[in-house]
Structures are given as structure tokens and as C-alpha cells.
Tab-separated table of C-alpha atoms and ligand atoms in Angstrom:
chain	number	residue	atom	x	y	z
A	1	MET	CA	173.640	110.239	153.124
A	2	ARG	CA	174.723	106.719	152.466
A	3	ILE	CA	171.194	105.406	152.058
A	4	LEU	CA	170.074	108.259	149.723
A	5	ASP	CA	173.321	108.006	147.659
A	6	ALA	CA	172.293	104.479	146.736
A	7	ALA	CA	168.522	104.974	146.513
A	8	ASP	CA	168.501	108.250	144.481
A	9	PRO	CA	171.960	109.208	143.268
A	10	GLU	CA	170.541	111.991	141.047
A	11	LEU	CA	168.872	113.814	144.051
A	12	ALA	CA	171.812	112.970	146.374
A	13	ASN	CA	174.127	114.714	143.881
A	14	ALA	CA	172.107	117.946	144.097
A	15	MET	CA	172.132	117.738	147.874
A	16	GLY	CA	175.845	117.046	147.969
A	17	LEU	CA	176.549	120.124	145.758
A	18	GLU	CA	174.466	122.254	148.109
A	19	LEU	CA	176.392	121.032	151.140
A	20	GLY	CA	179.621	121.936	149.276
A	21	ARG	CA	178.234	125.429	148.571
A	22	GLN	CA	177.314	125.933	152.211
A	23	ARG	CA	180.754	124.744	153.362
A	24	ASN	CA	182.749	126.816	150.902
A	25	SER	CA	180.932	130.147	151.056
A	26	LEU	CA	180.563	132.885	153.716
A	27	GLU	CA	176.916	133.036	154.646
A	28	LEU	CA	175.910	136.495	155.490
A	29	ILE	CA	172.193	136.288	154.684
A	30	ALA	CA	170.673	137.589	157.901
A	31	SER	CA	167.761	135.171	157.981
A	32	GLU	CA	169.880	132.036	157.606
A	33	ASN	CA	171.651	129.788	160.031
A	34	PHE	CA	173.152	126.336	160.396
A	35	ILE	CA	171.070	123.846	162.396
A	36	SER	CA	172.725	121.269	164.619
A	37	LEU	CA	172.897	117.617	163.600
A	38	ALA	CA	170.551	116.813	166.491
A	39	VAL	CA	167.859	119.106	165.057
A	40	MET	CA	168.533	117.637	161.589
A	41	GLU	CA	168.085	114.062	162.918
A	42	ALA	CA	164.664	114.979	164.461
A	43	MET	CA	163.554	116.572	161.209
A	44	GLY	CA	164.476	113.610	159.075
A	45	SER	CA	162.697	111.097	161.259
A	46	TRP	CA	159.753	108.629	161.476
A	47	LEU	CA	157.692	111.260	163.343
A	48	ASN	CA	156.877	112.332	159.743
A	49	ASN	CA	154.647	109.306	159.481
A	50	LYS	CA	152.065	110.163	162.152
A	51	TYR	CA	148.825	112.079	161.610
A	52	SER	CA	147.996	114.054	164.676
A	53	GLU	CA	145.386	116.648	163.912
A	54	GLY	CA	144.391	118.455	167.077
A	55	TYR	CA	146.525	119.220	170.154
A	56	PRO	CA	148.258	117.128	172.864
A	57	GLY	CA	145.608	115.159	174.729
A	58	LYS	CA	142.888	116.126	172.157
A	59	ARG	CA	143.786	114.419	168.944
A	60	TYR	CA	141.519	113.317	166.063
A	61	TYR	CA	143.584	110.203	165.512
A	62	GLY	CA	144.727	107.380	167.824
A	63	GLY	CA	148.199	106.465	168.615
A	64	ASN	CA	149.482	109.916	169.515
A	65	GLN	CA	150.706	109.313	173.113
A	66	PHE	CA	154.443	109.655	172.096
A	67	ILE	CA	153.814	112.462	169.640
A	68	ASP	CA	152.076	114.323	172.548
A	69	MET	CA	155.262	113.897	174.615
A	70	SER	CA	157.317	115.497	171.900
A	71	GLU	CA	154.963	118.355	171.107
A	72	ASN	CA	154.579	119.108	174.847
A	73	LEU	CA	158.352	119.350	175.164
A	74	ALA	CA	158.398	121.937	172.345
A	75	ILE	CA	155.618	123.860	174.032
A	76	GLU	CA	157.076	123.873	177.520
A	77	ARG	CA	160.497	124.878	176.311
A	78	ALA	CA	159.204	127.771	174.218
A	79	LYS	CA	157.259	128.964	177.201
A	80	ARG	CA	160.406	129.134	179.209
A	81	LEU	CA	162.439	130.797	176.563
A	82	PHE	CA	159.981	133.638	176.014
A	83	ASN	CA	157.973	133.781	179.277
A	84	ALA	CA	154.894	133.066	177.243
A	85	GLU	CA	151.559	132.035	178.833
A	86	HIS	CA	150.466	129.984	175.815
A	87	VAL	CA	152.311	128.595	172.856
A	88	ASN	CA	151.195	126.898	169.633
A	89	VAL	CA	154.134	125.159	167.868
A	90	GLN	CA	152.202	123.953	164.832
A	91	PRO	CA	152.495	126.802	162.340
A	92	HIS	CA	154.322	125.601	159.241
A	93	ALA	CA	156.126	128.833	158.549
A	94	GLY	CA	156.254	132.524	159.530
A	95	THR	CA	153.788	133.644	156.972
A	96	GLN	CA	151.231	131.089	158.076
A	97	ALA	CA	151.807	132.066	161.666
A	98	ASN	CA	151.052	135.695	160.878
A	99	MET	CA	147.902	134.735	159.059
A	100	GLU	CA	146.790	132.613	161.971
A	101	ALA	CA	147.593	135.454	164.373
A	102	TYR	CA	145.419	137.785	162.447
A	103	PHE	CA	142.601	135.233	162.186
A	104	ALA	CA	142.724	134.719	165.942
A	105	THR	CA	142.555	138.443	166.827
A	106	ILE	CA	140.811	140.620	164.216
A	107	LYS	CA	138.126	140.419	161.580
A	108	LEU	CA	138.535	140.374	157.811
A	109	GLY	CA	138.621	144.072	156.710
A	110	ASP	CA	139.903	145.343	160.016
A	111	LYS	CA	142.852	147.672	160.055
A	112	ILE	CA	146.505	146.695	160.741
A	113	LEU	CA	149.100	149.457	161.450
A	114	SER	CA	152.547	148.212	160.456
A	115	ILE	CA	155.744	149.675	159.117
A	116	ASP	CA	155.887	150.974	155.623
A	117	LEU	CA	157.084	147.768	153.851
A	118	PRO	CA	160.120	148.980	151.961
A	119	GLN	CA	161.409	150.302	155.279
A	120	GLY	CA	162.025	146.842	156.827
A	121	GLY	CA	158.703	145.060	157.199
A	122	HIS	CA	157.683	141.668	155.856
A	123	LEU	CA	155.309	140.926	152.978
A	124	SER	CA	152.923	139.249	155.398
A	125	HIS	CA	152.544	142.597	157.288
A	126	GLY	CA	150.303	144.091	154.587
A	127	SER	CA	151.894	143.999	151.164
A	128	PRO	CA	149.220	144.178	148.387
A	129	VAL	CA	150.757	141.049	146.830
A	130	SER	CA	150.234	139.057	150.022
A	131	PHE	CA	147.008	137.780	151.558
A	132	SER	CA	147.568	140.382	154.338
A	133	GLY	CA	147.118	143.325	152.073
A	134	GLN	CA	144.074	141.755	150.442
A	135	PHE	CA	142.226	140.636	153.593
A	136	TYR	CA	142.887	143.648	155.781
A	137	ARG	CA	143.102	147.405	155.472
A	138	ILE	CA	146.676	148.481	156.009
A	139	ALA	CA	148.028	151.642	157.421
A	140	SER	CA	151.695	152.322	157.967
A	141	TYR	CA	154.194	154.159	160.118
A	142	SER	CA	157.631	155.079	158.758
A	143	LEU	CA	161.238	155.503	159.919
A	144	ASP	CA	162.407	158.872	161.083
A	145	PRO	CA	164.005	160.349	157.966
A	146	GLU	CA	166.947	161.746	159.939
A	147	THR	CA	167.860	158.909	162.230
A	148	GLU	CA	166.406	156.098	160.149
A	149	THR	CA	165.098	154.481	163.297
A	150	ILE	CA	161.550	154.013	164.612
A	151	ASP	CA	160.377	157.153	166.381
A	152	MET	CA	157.823	156.147	168.983
A	153	ASP	CA	156.105	159.510	169.061
A	154	HIS	CA	155.472	159.142	165.353
A	155	VAL	CA	154.091	155.621	165.899
A	156	ARG	CA	151.806	156.956	168.617
A	157	LYS	CA	150.599	159.799	166.280
A	158	ARG	CA	149.831	157.325	163.502
A	159	ALA	CA	148.077	154.984	165.865
A	160	GLU	CA	145.892	157.815	167.183
A	161	GLU	CA	145.083	158.948	163.616
A	162	GLU	CA	144.395	155.444	162.219
A	163	LYS	CA	142.853	153.705	165.207
A	164	PRO	CA	143.928	150.243	163.975
A	165	GLN	CA	142.519	147.041	165.417
A	166	LEU	CA	146.069	145.573	165.449
A	167	LEU	CA	149.398	147.319	165.946
A	168	LEU	CA	152.271	145.376	164.566
A	169	CYS	CA	155.932	145.660	165.375
A	170	GLY	CA	158.487	143.222	163.889
A	171	TYR	CA	160.856	143.556	161.015
A	172	SER	CA	163.003	141.734	158.441
A	173	ALA	CA	165.572	144.448	157.895
A	174	TYR	CA	165.695	146.690	161.017
A	175	PRO	CA	169.075	146.872	162.679
A	176	ARG	CA	167.964	148.463	165.969
A	177	THR	CA	166.330	147.426	169.217
A	178	VAL	CA	162.488	147.261	169.221
A	179	ASP	CA	160.764	149.093	172.060
A	180	PHE	CA	158.091	146.484	172.849
A	181	LYS	CA	157.045	148.264	176.027
A	182	GLU	CA	156.179	151.504	174.221
A	183	PHE	CA	154.495	149.581	171.391
A	184	GLY	CA	152.356	147.721	173.982
A	185	GLU	CA	151.335	150.986	175.665
A	186	ILE	CA	150.394	152.673	172.420
A	187	ALA	CA	148.300	149.630	171.404
A	188	LYS	CA	146.529	149.694	174.826
A	189	ASP	CA	145.806	153.419	174.534
A	190	VAL	CA	144.161	153.110	171.147
A	191	GLY	CA	142.459	149.808	171.882
A	192	ALA	CA	144.467	147.725	169.480
A	193	ILE	CA	145.841	144.200	169.724
A	194	ALA	CA	149.684	144.490	170.338
A	195	MET	CA	151.399	142.052	168.111
A	196	ALA	CA	155.170	141.410	167.652
A	197	ASP	CA	156.685	139.363	164.832
A	198	ILE	CA	160.080	138.443	166.160
A	199	ALA	CA	161.053	136.132	163.288
A	200	HIS	CA	164.484	137.708	162.919
A	201	ILE	CA	165.440	138.411	166.557
A	202	ALA	CA	163.860	135.410	168.306
A	203	GLY	CA	167.361	133.842	168.964
A	204	LEU	CA	168.736	137.091	170.335
A	205	ILE	CA	165.728	137.411	172.716
A	206	ALA	CA	166.068	133.737	173.737
A	207	GLY	CA	169.783	134.345	174.447
A	208	GLY	CA	169.225	137.520	176.346
A	209	ALA	CA	170.691	139.836	173.710
A	210	HIS	CA	167.425	141.737	173.016
A	211	PRO	CA	164.518	142.650	175.369
A	212	GLN	CA	161.577	140.191	175.684
A	213	PRO	CA	158.203	141.080	174.010
A	214	PHE	CA	156.165	139.666	176.934
A	215	PRO	CA	154.406	140.965	179.014
A	216	HIS	CA	154.008	143.953	176.704
A	217	MET	CA	152.540	142.160	173.741
A	218	ASP	CA	149.199	140.293	173.435
A	219	ILE	CA	150.474	137.985	170.690
A	220	VAL	CA	153.898	137.141	169.281
A	221	THR	CA	154.819	135.174	166.131
A	222	THR	CA	158.165	133.898	165.193
A	223	THR	CA	159.890	131.689	162.712
A	224	THR	CA	162.144	129.038	164.294
A	225	HIS	CA	164.894	128.956	161.719
A	226	LYS	CA	166.566	132.337	161.825
A	227	THR	CA	168.634	133.426	164.785
A	228	LEU	CA	166.779	130.808	166.907
A	229	ARG	CA	168.638	128.159	164.865
A	230	GLY	CA	165.916	125.602	164.621
A	231	PRO	CA	164.086	123.804	161.719
A	232	LYS	CA	162.176	125.705	159.135
A	233	GLY	CA	158.851	126.522	160.791
A	234	ALA	CA	157.154	128.916	163.201
A	235	MET	CA	155.102	129.314	166.389
A	236	ILE	CA	152.624	131.678	167.943
A	237	MET	CA	152.839	132.799	171.587
A	238	CYS	CA	150.087	134.686	173.330
A	239	LYS	CA	148.432	135.686	176.543
A	240	GLU	CA	146.162	132.988	178.053
A	241	SER	CA	143.089	134.999	177.082
A	242	LEU	CA	143.894	134.432	173.343
A	243	ALA	CA	144.885	130.780	173.738
A	244	SER	CA	141.770	129.170	172.431
A	245	ALA	CA	141.312	131.638	169.542
A	246	VAL	CA	144.960	131.038	168.479
A	247	ASP	CA	144.591	127.273	168.647
A	248	LYS	CA	141.453	127.332	166.562
A	249	ALA	CA	142.907	129.708	164.027
A	250	VAL	CA	145.815	127.305	163.457
A	251	PHE	CA	143.748	124.127	163.405
A	252	PRO	CA	141.270	123.833	161.814
A	253	GLY	CA	141.288	127.484	160.723
A	254	MET	CA	144.335	127.395	158.539
A	255	GLN	CA	146.158	124.148	158.773
A	256	GLY	CA	145.454	120.441	158.848
A	257	GLY	CA	147.814	117.850	160.229
A	258	PRO	CA	150.827	119.197	162.069
A	259	PHE	CA	154.356	118.352	160.874
A	260	GLU	CA	155.388	116.424	163.971
A	261	GLN	CA	158.930	115.800	162.719
A	262	MET	CA	159.410	119.525	162.506
A	263	ILE	CA	157.804	120.092	165.922
A	264	ALA	CA	160.205	117.552	167.453
A	265	ALA	CA	163.075	119.471	165.817
A	266	LYS	CA	161.668	122.682	167.231
A	267	ALA	CA	161.825	121.038	170.671
A	268	VAL	CA	165.461	120.041	170.138
A	269	ALA	CA	166.341	123.623	169.014
A	270	PHE	CA	164.504	125.209	171.969
A	271	GLY	CA	166.395	122.762	174.293
A	272	GLU	CA	169.680	124.005	172.749
A	273	ALA	CA	168.524	127.619	173.239
A	274	LEU	CA	167.806	127.003	176.872
A	275	LYS	CA	171.438	125.924	177.517
A	276	PRO	CA	173.877	128.571	178.931
A	277	GLU	CA	176.073	128.277	175.777
A	278	PHE	CA	173.227	129.820	173.729
A	279	LYS	CA	173.623	133.119	175.665
A	280	GLY	CA	177.187	133.163	174.584
A	281	TYR	CA	176.089	132.533	170.990
A	282	ALA	CA	173.505	135.369	170.958
A	283	SER	CA	175.928	137.846	172.466
A	284	GLN	CA	178.651	136.881	170.005
A	285	VAL	CA	176.208	137.309	167.105
A	286	VAL	CA	175.681	140.914	168.219
A	287	LYS	CA	179.370	141.538	168.843
A	288	ASN	CA	180.161	140.106	165.445
A	289	ALA	CA	177.607	142.383	163.732
A	290	LYS	CA	179.114	145.407	165.458
A	291	ALA	CA	182.563	144.408	164.398
A	292	LEU	CA	181.457	143.939	160.757
A	293	ALA	CA	179.551	147.219	160.839
A	294	ASP	CA	182.330	149.188	162.321
A	295	GLU	CA	184.924	147.880	159.897
A	296	LEU	CA	182.628	148.603	156.893
A	297	MET	CA	182.022	152.128	158.128
A	298	SER	CA	185.763	152.695	158.531
A	299	LEU	CA	186.131	151.626	154.897
A	300	GLY	CA	183.738	154.367	153.931
A	301	TYR	CA	180.423	152.543	153.706
A	302	ARG	CA	177.238	154.219	154.883
A	303	LEU	CA	175.102	152.020	157.127
A	304	VAL	CA	171.416	152.675	157.512
A	305	SER	CA	170.794	154.274	160.983
A	306	GLY	CA	174.620	154.475	161.346
A	307	GLY	CA	175.225	150.896	162.641
A	308	THR	CA	173.478	147.974	164.355
A	309	ASP	CA	172.185	146.930	167.779
A	310	ASN	CA	171.380	143.391	166.617
A	311	HIS	CA	172.486	140.658	164.175
A	312	LEU	CA	172.011	142.530	160.947
A	313	MET	CA	172.901	145.707	159.076
A	314	LEU	CA	171.892	147.497	155.828
A	315	VAL	CA	174.664	148.766	153.721
A	316	ASP	CA	173.698	151.710	151.505
A	317	LEU	CA	175.871	151.310	148.419
A	318	ARG	CA	174.991	154.480	146.577
A	319	LYS	CA	178.233	156.168	147.531
A	320	LYS	CA	180.142	153.276	146.077
A	321	GLY	CA	178.388	153.484	142.719
A	322	ILE	CA	177.096	149.931	142.657
A	323	THR	CA	173.438	148.735	143.060
A	324	GLY	CA	172.278	146.131	145.553
A	325	ARG	CA	171.669	143.612	142.793
A	326	ASP	CA	175.055	144.040	141.221
A	327	ALA	CA	176.797	143.852	144.611
A	328	GLU	CA	174.846	140.686	145.455
A	329	ARG	CA	175.935	139.100	142.231
A	330	LEU	CA	179.533	140.275	142.504
A	331	LEU	CA	179.815	138.888	146.035
A	332	GLU	CA	178.195	135.631	145.038
A	333	GLY	CA	180.927	135.319	142.435
A	334	VAL	CA	183.527	135.283	145.263
A	335	ASP	CA	181.391	132.981	147.431
A	336	ILE	CA	180.085	135.534	149.859
A	337	SER	CA	176.301	135.241	150.207
A	338	THR	CA	174.288	138.356	150.804
A	339	ASN	CA	170.992	139.719	149.563
A	340	ARG	CA	170.065	143.035	147.923
A	341	ASN	CA	167.819	145.163	150.082
A	342	MET	CA	165.986	148.404	149.784
A	343	VAL	CA	167.327	151.258	151.900
A	344	PRO	CA	164.868	153.788	153.335
A	345	ASN	CA	163.366	155.962	150.494
A	346	ASP	CA	165.202	153.930	147.960
A	347	PRO	CA	165.205	155.421	144.504
A	348	GLN	CA	165.536	151.870	142.929
A	349	LYS	CA	162.919	149.261	142.532
A	350	PRO	CA	163.039	146.288	144.948
A	351	TRP	CA	164.451	144.066	142.179
A	352	ILE	CA	167.536	146.260	141.904
A	353	ALA	CA	167.698	148.037	145.344
A	354	SER	CA	170.380	150.330	146.550
A	355	GLY	CA	171.711	148.297	149.398
A	356	ILE	CA	172.681	144.870	150.695
A	357	ARG	CA	171.580	143.280	153.979
A	358	LEU	CA	174.291	141.496	156.028
A	359	GLY	CA	173.846	139.354	159.082
A	360	THR	CA	176.088	137.341	161.337
A	361	PRO	CA	174.003	134.473	162.811
A	362	ALA	CA	175.242	131.822	160.414
A	363	LEU	CA	178.962	132.624	160.588
A	364	THR	CA	178.786	132.897	164.349
A	365	THR	CA	177.393	129.358	164.430
A	366	ARG	CA	180.483	128.338	162.407
A	367	GLY	CA	182.612	129.783	165.240
A	368	MET	CA	183.819	133.038	163.660
A	369	ARG	CA	184.470	135.998	165.910
A	370	GLU	CA	185.290	139.729	165.560
A	371	SER	CA	188.612	139.387	163.832
A	372	GLU	CA	187.052	137.195	161.036
A	373	MET	CA	184.283	139.802	160.720
A	374	ARG	CA	186.787	142.579	160.138
A	375	GLU	CA	188.549	140.415	157.552
A	376	ILE	CA	185.266	139.706	155.805
A	377	ALA	CA	184.498	143.502	155.642
A	378	ARG	CA	187.825	143.978	153.987
A	379	LEU	CA	187.113	141.117	151.539
A	380	ILE	CA	183.729	142.616	150.633
A	381	ASP	CA	185.312	145.986	150.163
A	382	ALA	CA	188.095	144.569	147.976
A	383	ALA	CA	185.576	142.809	145.778
A	384	ILE	CA	183.551	145.946	145.266
A	385	ALA	CA	186.627	148.063	144.684
A	386	ASN	CA	188.128	145.606	142.211
A	387	ARG	CA	184.920	144.492	140.488
A	388	GLY	CA	186.400	144.737	136.974
A	389	ASP	CA	189.519	142.798	137.874
A	390	SER	CA	189.053	139.082	137.488
A	391	LYS	CA	192.533	138.257	138.835
A	392	LYS	CA	191.946	140.198	142.007
A	393	LEU	CA	188.477	138.653	142.398
A	394	ALA	CA	189.932	135.167	142.013
A	395	ALA	CA	192.419	135.959	144.827
A	396	ILE	CA	189.552	137.221	147.012
A	397	ARG	CA	187.631	134.016	146.360
A	398	GLU	CA	190.717	132.030	147.462
A	399	SER	CA	190.803	134.003	150.754
A	400	VAL	CA	187.095	133.289	151.271
A	401	HIS	CA	187.789	129.555	150.790
A	402	GLY	CA	190.703	129.806	153.175
A	403	LEU	CA	188.513	131.304	155.893
A	404	CYS	CA	185.846	128.698	155.319
A	405	ALA	CA	188.355	125.915	155.669
A	406	GLU	CA	189.390	127.270	159.087
A	407	PHE	CA	185.840	126.897	160.304
A	408	PRO	CA	184.561	123.586	158.944
A	409	LEU	CA	180.837	123.097	158.585
A	410	TYR	CA	179.358	119.678	159.427
A	411	PRO	CA	182.740	117.842	159.399
A	412	GLU	CA	180.743	114.725	160.664
A	413	LEU	CA	178.779	114.543	157.413
B	501	PLP	C1	161.216	135.700	157.620
B	501	PLP	C2	160.066	136.449	158.178
B	501	PLP	C3	158.751	135.921	158.125
B	501	PLP	C4	158.316	134.803	157.302
B	501	PLP	O1	158.773	133.659	157.373
B	501	PLP	P1	158.569	132.414	156.341
B	501	PLP	O2	158.850	131.290	157.177
B	501	PLP	O3	159.529	132.692	155.265
B	501	PLP	O4	157.126	132.522	155.859
B	501	PLP	C5	157.788	136.670	158.738
B	501	PLP	N1	158.064	137.834	159.347
B	501	PLP	C6	159.284	138.292	159.392
B	501	PLP	C7	159.532	139.589	160.156
B	501	PLP	C8	160.295	137.655	158.807
B	501	PLP	O5	161.552	138.212	158.779
């Protein structure tokens, strides 16, 4: 930051403070991660300067021969990671990718069948406050009330009743494995497009810690910045038969010039995910989530669905007499970052919520393993148990800082 420090000390100060916050807190927000310095270097580069509307080999501006090399690397690497026939790496973010996927496959006013939103979906899957709930008719399936997992017989029944044009699987707060094969079969049987939004689990899939959506899905969207550990952004993958519709929906349908610095950073991240070490990362993320979940349960916490198969878990705090919002604030006070989250059939409004969502992708990137996860579970429990005791909370915060110091973040910066 030496250049920015001199050029804009005011802004550099804000960035420096944020770096300090990231270094000195335990990041348990399930959608966050720490990118490599190589990814960061590509993002903050001169590729930003180029206009390259269109696609490799078919650009509306001259001078794109090297940009094409970079975008093609991103595409080829993504194809290998996900066994995809066609990839568009231009979507700016997950929400845009979903909009473009709908534009490519269904008509305005068509019906989408997705999960009941408070049970783990994403706003862009049909919330009335999102474009998705305004442009399309939305029907929903829900979690089994007993197991709090997705019951495929129920999904089939809902699909047969609703006859949607698009069946969507993919979640922001679902701790279990997604049965893409069964979702694909149901979609085929009712004549719907099968779409998966793997924003959260893309890194687990790339690292072999969750089953692949292809060949069961027609179209798959993902962000690139969650478990996949790349830059903020997204991509759409699809069967060859949808390739041209997807490319048109992205540009000129929804976007203009692609962010080629971000696409280069996606290429770097995909290259990292293709390395054998990434398999180890993905499996450690899952092992860490299990260790954190097990320790919390042994401390008397109820986990939605009784645990986790992936990188995240939902802790139902009702038994502990604290709301999600209050727990989020309390934990933030001891430098543990989490987010409040609805639990299935939550009596609270989303702003308050009865639970918190915890995920292990970021701390696993820092190098933490099962024993640290168990320690963190005990710190979370100690904070909740001693929430009125500022002395004890100060000691917990010290322990958090001790743990952070053992696993330095970006020591090179
Ligand atoms: C995070 C997320 C998105 C949206 O990503 P943005 O980049 O924030 O727009 C979409 N779908 C799911 C399932 C997500 O978890």
C-alpha cells in the first residue's frame, strides 16, 4: 500500500484499519474467505483499463488479444473444475448471474420452484423484494419439519403440483449435501429447466468434498468468492445447448463491458483450485465444520438438522435465551464474526432471527484445524454464558487475539 499511503492517506487509513480487523478477528461468516495475494494482484491491475465488450475472438473493441488469453484461461480452468460444457465468466456477482440464467432459460412471468426463502434460499431465488420475485411467479418447497433437511419426495410432489418452468436448488444456509441427481430427474420429469446455484459450495465441489452438479443440471451459477476463494464475482456454466442463450443474456442482455481484471483474478483462483492442495483445503473445511459443530452440540447447542455435511452450520439459540442479533453483536464485541440467521419456522423477524450461521472456509484458509475449532466453540459458548460480565468478555477477547496471532493473515503486507 506504499503508493496509496502517499496518494490518499485518508482512504489508506480506512483500508489499514480493515486489514487490522481481518487479522485480529475470527472470521466465521460462511460466505467469506481470504484470497491469495496472487488473486489480489490480478484484481488490482491494469487489465481494469481495457474495454472488451463481447467474448474472446468476438470483441466490439480492438486490442483485446491479450485480454482474450486471460479470459480463455478462466473459461478453460472453470470447465475442468466443474466438468462444464460451456462457461461464461463475465457475471459481475451472484445476483446478476442468477438474473442472467433466468433470462437465458425462461420467459418473464414463468414459474420458478425454489426453497421457501427463510429456510435457506437466497433473495435472488424469488424474494418479493428482489427482481426475481417481481419478474417471475414463485412457488416454493420447504424443509422436512422433522429432519430439517430437503425431502426429495416432497420436492417431487411440489414440482408435479406446480409444474414450474425452472426448478432451482442451491442455498445460502443449508448445511447438508444437495442431491443434484434427484433434482435433475424431477426437473426432467416435469419438463423444467434444472438449475443449481452453487455459490456457497463451489469450492467444496471443486475440491471434491461435495458431489458435482453436472451432468444432472442444465445450468449452474456460482459466485467465485465464497468457498472457491476467488475475487468477488460470479460465473454461469451450462450445457452446450444453452451456451448461446447464456452468452446473450449476459452481454448485451444484462451487462456491458466485462471486468477483465476480475476475470483474470478468477483465472488465478481457478488455477489454485485445480492444484492438489485445494483438495486438502476443501476436505479440511468440512472436517473443521464437523469439529466446530460437534463441540457446540456437546456444549448443549441445538444445530439445525443436527449437524453439518459441508462448510456451514446453523445454531438455534432459543434454548440459550439469546436472539441471533444479540449473539452476533455480543460475539462481534469479542472479535468473533458471525451473522444472525433465521432457523426453520423462526418465530422472530429476519432482522432479529433466532440463530447464527457459522462457517469454516476463512479460518481454514488461515491454517486452523480441528483443535482450534473446538477451542473457538468453547470461546463462543463462554461469551454467551458470560454475556453480562465485561471482565470475562475481555479475557475471551484476549484469547481470540492470541489465536489470531498464531495464524497470521497476510504477513507479507
Ligand atoms: C451469496 C449468494 C448469492 C449472491 O451473490 P452476490 O455476489 O452477493 O450477489 C447467490 N446465491 C446464493 C445461494 C448465495 O449464497
